Amino acid sequence: QVELVESGGGLVQPGGSLRLSCAASGSIFGINTMGWYRQAPGKERELVAQIPRSGSTNYADFVKGRFTISRDNTKNTVDLQMDSLQPEDTAVYYCNVRMKPRFAATWRTYWGQGTQVTVSS
């Protein structure tokens, strides 16, 4: 069994910062791409940022220059540093990891439980 556990959401004022963390645990054979998505009320889930095992990064245009994604392959974690937060960044943020459990024959995509980020004065 494998799972993703997220932490770090909360309430912040416009212009503030938050750091989200996601840890993969369990019987894991390998991890490929790790990333973060978000879903605001009434909207579809959208990609925020991704980072493959190589370390190169991919960001949505609306977070470029404000958010930074990073990963620690020794700890199976992925973080999202969010700076200059704005009210439009308010959403539930989901960790997304492509990994292969030891018990599985194929690679699978896993989602975290989601963590609420609210940007408001």
Coordinates of N, CA and C in Angstrom, one line a residue:
Q1 N 0.8 -1.2 0.0 CA 0.0 0.0 0.0 C 0.9 1.2 0.0
V2 N 0.4 2.3 -0.8 CA 1.2 3.5 -0.8 C 0.2 4.6 -0.5
E3 N 0.7 5.8 0.0 CA -0.2 6.9 0.2 C 0.6 8.2 0.1
L4 N -0.1 9.3 -0.2 CA 0.4 10.6 -0.2 C -0.2 11.4 0.9
V5 N 0.7 12.1 1.7 CA 0.2 12.9 2.8 C 0.6 14.3 2.6
E6 N -0.3 15.3 2.5 CA 0.0 16.7 2.3 C -0.1 17.4 3.6
S7 N 0.6 18.6 3.6 CA 0.5 19.5 4.7 C 0.9 20.9 4.3
G8 N 0.5 21.9 5.1 CA 1.0 23.2 4.8 C 0.0 24.2 4.3
G9 N -1.3 23.8 4.1 CA -2.2 24.8 3.7 C -2.7 25.7 4.8
G10 N -3.5 26.7 4.4 CA -4.0 27.6 5.5 C -4.5 28.9 4.9
L11 N -4.7 29.8 5.8 CA -5.2 31.2 5.4 C -4.0 32.1 5.5
V12 N -3.9 32.9 4.4 CA -2.8 33.9 4.3 C -3.4 35.2 3.7
Q13 N -2.8 36.3 4.0 CA -3.2 37.6 3.4 C -2.6 37.7 2.0
P14 N -3.2 38.5 1.2 CA -2.6 38.8 -0.1 C -1.2 39.3 0.0
G15 N -0.3 38.8 -0.9 CA 1.1 39.1 -0.8 C 1.9 38.2 0.1
G16 N 1.2 37.3 0.8 CA 1.9 36.4 1.7 C 2.4 35.2 1.1
S17 N 2.9 34.3 1.9 CA 3.6 33.1 1.4 C 3.1 31.9 2.2
L18 N 3.1 30.7 1.5 CA 2.8 29.4 2.1 C 3.7 28.4 1.5
R19 N 4.0 27.4 2.2 CA 4.7 26.2 1.7 C 3.9 25.0 1.9
L20 N 3.7 24.3 0.8 CA 3.0 23.0 0.8 C 4.0 21.9 0.7
S21 N 3.7 20.8 1.4 CA 4.6 19.6 1.4 C 3.8 18.4 1.1
C22 N 4.4 17.4 0.4 CA 3.7 16.2 0.1 C 4.7 15.0 0.3
A23 N 4.4 14.0 1.0 CA 5.3 12.9 1.2 C 4.6 11.6 0.8
A24 N 5.4 10.9 0.0 CA 4.9 9.6 -0.5 C 5.5 8.5 0.4
S25 N 4.7 7.6 0.8 CA 5.2 6.5 1.7 C 4.5 5.2 1.4
G26 N 5.1 4.1 1.9 CA 4.6 2.8 1.7 C 5.6 2.0 0.9
S27 N 5.1 0.9 0.3 CA 6.0 0.0 -0.5 C 6.2 0.5 -1.9
I28 N 7.2 1.3 -2.1 CA 7.4 2.0 -3.4 C 8.6 1.5 -4.1
F29 N 8.4 1.1 -5.4 CA 9.5 0.7 -6.2 C 10.2 1.9 -6.8
G30 N 9.4 2.9 -7.3 CA 10.0 4.0 -8.0 C 9.0 5.2 -8.1
I31 N 9.5 6.4 -8.2 CA 8.7 7.6 -8.4 C 9.2 8.3 -9.6
N32 N 8.3 8.7 -10.4 CA 8.7 9.5 -11.6 C 8.3 11.0 -11.4
T33 N 7.3 11.5 -12.1 CA 6.9 12.9 -12.0 C 6.1 13.1 -10.8
M34 N 6.4 14.2 -10.1 CA 5.7 14.7 -8.9 C 5.2 16.1 -9.3
G35 N 4.0 16.5 -8.8 CA 3.5 17.8 -9.1 C 2.3 18.2 -8.2
W36 N 1.9 19.4 -8.5 CA 0.7 20.0 -7.7 C -0.3 20.5 -8.7
Y37 N -1.6 20.2 -8.4 CA -2.7 20.7 -9.1 C -3.6 21.5 -8.1
R38 N -4.5 22.3 -8.6 CA -5.4 23.0 -7.7 C -6.8 23.0 -8.4
Q39 N -7.8 23.1 -7.5 CA -9.2 23.2 -7.9 C -9.9 24.3 -7.1
A40 N -10.4 25.3 -7.8 CA -11.1 26.4 -7.1 C -12.6 26.0 -7.2
P41 N -13.4 26.5 -6.3 CA -14.9 26.2 -6.4 C -15.5 26.6 -7.8
G42 N -16.2 25.6 -8.3 CA -16.8 25.8 -9.6 C -15.9 25.7 -10.8
K43 N -14.7 25.4 -10.6 CA -13.7 25.3 -11.7 C -13.1 23.9 -11.8
E44 N -12.5 23.6 -12.9 CA -11.9 22.3 -13.1 C -10.5 22.3 -12.4
R45 N -10.1 21.1 -12.1 CA -8.7 20.9 -11.5 C -7.7 21.3 -12.6
E46 N -6.7 22.1 -12.2 CA -5.7 22.5 -13.2 C -4.3 22.3 -12.6
L47 N -3.4 22.1 -13.6 CA -2.0 21.9 -13.2 C -1.4 23.2 -12.7
V48 N -0.6 23.1 -11.6 CA 0.1 24.3 -11.1 C 1.6 24.1 -11.4
A49 N 2.2 23.0 -11.1 CA 3.6 22.8 -11.4 C 4.0 21.3 -11.4
Q50 N 5.0 20.9 -12.1 CA 5.4 19.6 -12.2 C 6.9 19.5 -12.1
I51 N 7.5 18.4 -11.6 CA 8.9 18.2 -11.6 C 9.2 16.7 -11.8
P52 N 9.8 16.3 -12.9 CA 10.2 14.9 -13.1 C 11.4 14.6 -12.2
R53 N 11.8 13.3 -12.3 CA 12.9 12.9 -11.4 C 14.2 13.6 -11.8
S54 N 14.3 14.0 -13.1 CA 15.5 14.7 -13.6 C 15.7 16.1 -12.9
G55 N 14.6 16.6 -12.4 CA 14.7 17.9 -11.7 C 14.2 19.1 -12.6
S56 N 14.0 18.9 -13.9 CA 13.5 20.1 -14.7 C 12.1 20.4 -14.2
T57 N 11.7 21.6 -14.4 CA 10.4 22.0 -13.9 C 9.5 22.6 -15.0
N58 N 8.2 22.5 -14.7 CA 7.1 23.0 -15.6 C 6.1 23.7 -14.7
Y59 N 5.8 25.0 -15.1 CA 4.9 25.8 -14.3 C 3.8 26.3 -15.2
A60 N 2.6 26.4 -14.6 CA 1.5 27.1 -15.3 C 1.8 28.5 -15.4
D61 N 1.4 29.2 -16.4 CA 1.7 30.6 -16.7 C 1.3 31.5 -15.5
F62 N 0.2 31.1 -14.8 CA -0.3 32.0 -13.8 C 0.5 31.9 -12.5
V63 N 1.5 31.0 -12.4 CA 2.3 31.0 -11.2 C 3.8 31.2 -11.4
K64 N 4.1 31.4 -12.7 CA 5.5 31.6 -13.0 C 6.1 32.9 -12.3
G65 N 7.2 32.7 -11.7 CA 7.9 33.8 -11.0 C 7.4 33.9 -9.5
R66 N 6.3 33.2 -9.2 CA 5.8 33.3 -7.8 C 5.9 32.0 -7.0
F67 N 5.7 30.9 -7.7 CA 5.8 29.6 -7.0 C 7.0 28.8 -7.5
T68 N 7.5 28.0 -6.5 CA 8.7 27.2 -6.8 C 8.4 25.8 -6.3
I69 N 8.6 24.8 -7.3 CA 8.4 23.4 -6.9 C 9.8 22.8 -6.7
S70 N 9.9 21.9 -5.8 CA 11.2 21.2 -5.5 C 10.8 19.8 -5.0
R71 N 11.8 18.9 -5.1 CA 11.6 17.5 -4.6 C 12.9 17.0 -3.9
D72 N 12.7 16.1 -3.1 CA 13.8 15.4 -2.4 C 13.6 13.9 -2.7
N73 N 14.4 13.4 -3.6 CA 14.3 12.0 -4.0 C 14.7 11.0 -2.9
T74 N 15.5 11.5 -1.9 CA 15.8 10.6 -0.8 C 14.7 10.4 0.2
K75 N 13.8 11.4 0.2 CA 12.7 11.4 1.2 C 11.4 11.2 0.5
N76 N 11.3 11.1 -0.8 CA 10.1 10.9 -1.6 C 9.1 12.1 -1.3
T77 N 9.6 13.3 -1.3 CA 8.8 14.4 -1.0 C 8.8 15.4 -2.1
V78 N 7.7 16.2 -2.2 CA 7.7 17.3 -3.2 C 7.1 18.5 -2.4
D79 N 7.7 19.7 -2.6 CA 7.2 20.9 -1.9 C 6.8 21.9 -3.0
L80 N 5.9 22.8 -2.6 CA 5.5 23.9 -3.4 C 5.6 25.2 -2.5
Q81 N 6.6 26.0 -2.8 CA 6.8 27.3 -2.2 C 6.0 28.3 -2.9
M82 N 5.0 28.9 -2.3 CA 4.1 29.9 -2.9 C 4.3 31.3 -2.3
D83 N 4.8 32.2 -3.1 CA 5.0 33.6 -2.7 C 4.1 34.5 -3.5
S84 N 3.9 35.7 -3.0 CA 3.1 36.7 -3.6 C 1.7 36.2 -3.9
L85 N 1.1 35.5 -2.9 CA -0.2 34.9 -3.1 C -1.2 36.0 -3.3
Q86 N -2.2 35.6 -4.2 CA -3.3 36.5 -4.5 C -4.6 35.8 -4.2
P87 N -5.7 36.5 -4.0 CA -7.0 35.9 -3.8 C -7.4 34.8 -4.9
E88 N -7.0 35.1 -6.1 CA -7.3 34.1 -7.1 C -6.5 32.8 -7.0
D89 N -5.6 32.7 -6.1 CA -4.9 31.5 -5.8 C -5.6 30.6 -4.8
T90 N -6.7 31.1 -4.3 CA -7.5 30.3 -3.4 C -8.1 29.1 -4.0
A91 N -7.8 27.9 -3.5 CA -8.2 26.7 -4.0 C -7.8 25.5 -3.1
V92 N -8.3 24.4 -3.4 CA -7.8 23.1 -2.8 C -6.6 22.7 -3.7
Y93 N -5.5 22.5 -3.0 CA -4.3 22.0 -3.8 C -4.0 20.6 -3.5
Y94 N -3.8 19.9 -4.6 CA -3.6 18.4 -4.6 C -2.2 18.0 -5.1
C95 N -1.6 17.2 -4.3 CA -0.3 16.5 -4.7 C -0.6 15.4 -5.7
N96 N 0.2 15.3 -6.7 CA 0.0 14.3 -7.8 C 1.4 13.6 -8.0
V97 N 1.4 12.3 -7.9 CA 2.6 11.6 -8.1 C 2.5 10.4 -9.0
R98 N 3.4 10.2 -9.9 CA 3.4 9.0 -10.8 C 4.4 8.1 -10.2
M99 N 4.0 6.9 -9.7 CA 4.9 6.0 -9.0 C 4.4 4.6 -9.2
K100 N 5.4 3.7 -9.0 CA 5.1 2.2 -9.1 C 5.3 1.6 -7.7
P101 N 4.2 1.1 -7.2 CA 4.3 0.3 -5.9 C 5.0 -1.0 -6.2
R102 N 5.6 -1.6 -5.2 CA 6.3 -2.8 -5.4 C 5.3 -3.9 -5.7
F103 N 4.0 -3.8 -5.3 CA 3.1 -4.9 -5.6 C 2.4 -4.7 -7.0
A104 N 2.7 -3.6 -7.7 CA 2.0 -3.4 -8.9 C 2.9 -3.7 -10.1
A105 N 2.2 -4.1 -11.2 CA 2.9 -4.4 -12.4 C 3.2 -3.1 -13.3
T106 N 2.4 -2.1 -13.0 CA 2.5 -0.9 -13.8 C 2.7 0.4 -13.0
W107 N 3.1 1.4 -13.6 CA 3.1 2.7 -13.0 C 1.7 3.3 -12.9
R108 N 1.5 4.0 -11.8 CA 0.2 4.6 -11.5 C 0.3 6.0 -11.1
T109 N -0.8 6.7 -11.2 CA -0.9 8.1 -10.8 C -1.7 8.2 -9.5
Y110 N -1.1 8.8 -8.5 CA -1.8 8.9 -7.2 C -2.0 10.4 -6.8
W111 N -3.1 10.6 -6.1 CA -3.5 11.9 -5.6 C -3.5 12.0 -4.1
G112 N -3.0 13.2 -3.6 CA -3.2 13.4 -2.2 C -4.6 13.8 -1.8
Q113 N -4.8 14.0 -0.6 CA -6.2 14.2 -0.1 C -6.6 15.7 -0.3
G114 N -5.7 16.5 -0.6 CA -6.0 17.9 -0.9 C -5.8 18.8 0.4
T115 N -5.3 20.0 0.2 CA -5.1 20.9 1.3 C -5.6 22.3 0.9
Q116 N -6.4 22.9 1.7 CA -7.1 24.2 1.4 C -6.1 25.3 1.6
V117 N -6.0 26.2 0.5 CA -5.3 27.4 0.6 C -6.3 28.5 0.4
T118 N -6.3 29.5 1.3 CA -7.2 30.6 1.2 C -6.4 31.9 1.3
V119 N -6.6 32.7 0.3 CA -5.9 34.0 0.3 C -6.9 35.1 0.5
S120 N -6.9 35.8 1.6 CA -7.9 36.8 1.9 C -7.4 37.7 3.0
S121 N -7.9 39.0 2.8 CA -7.6 40.0 3.9 C -8.6 40.0 4.9

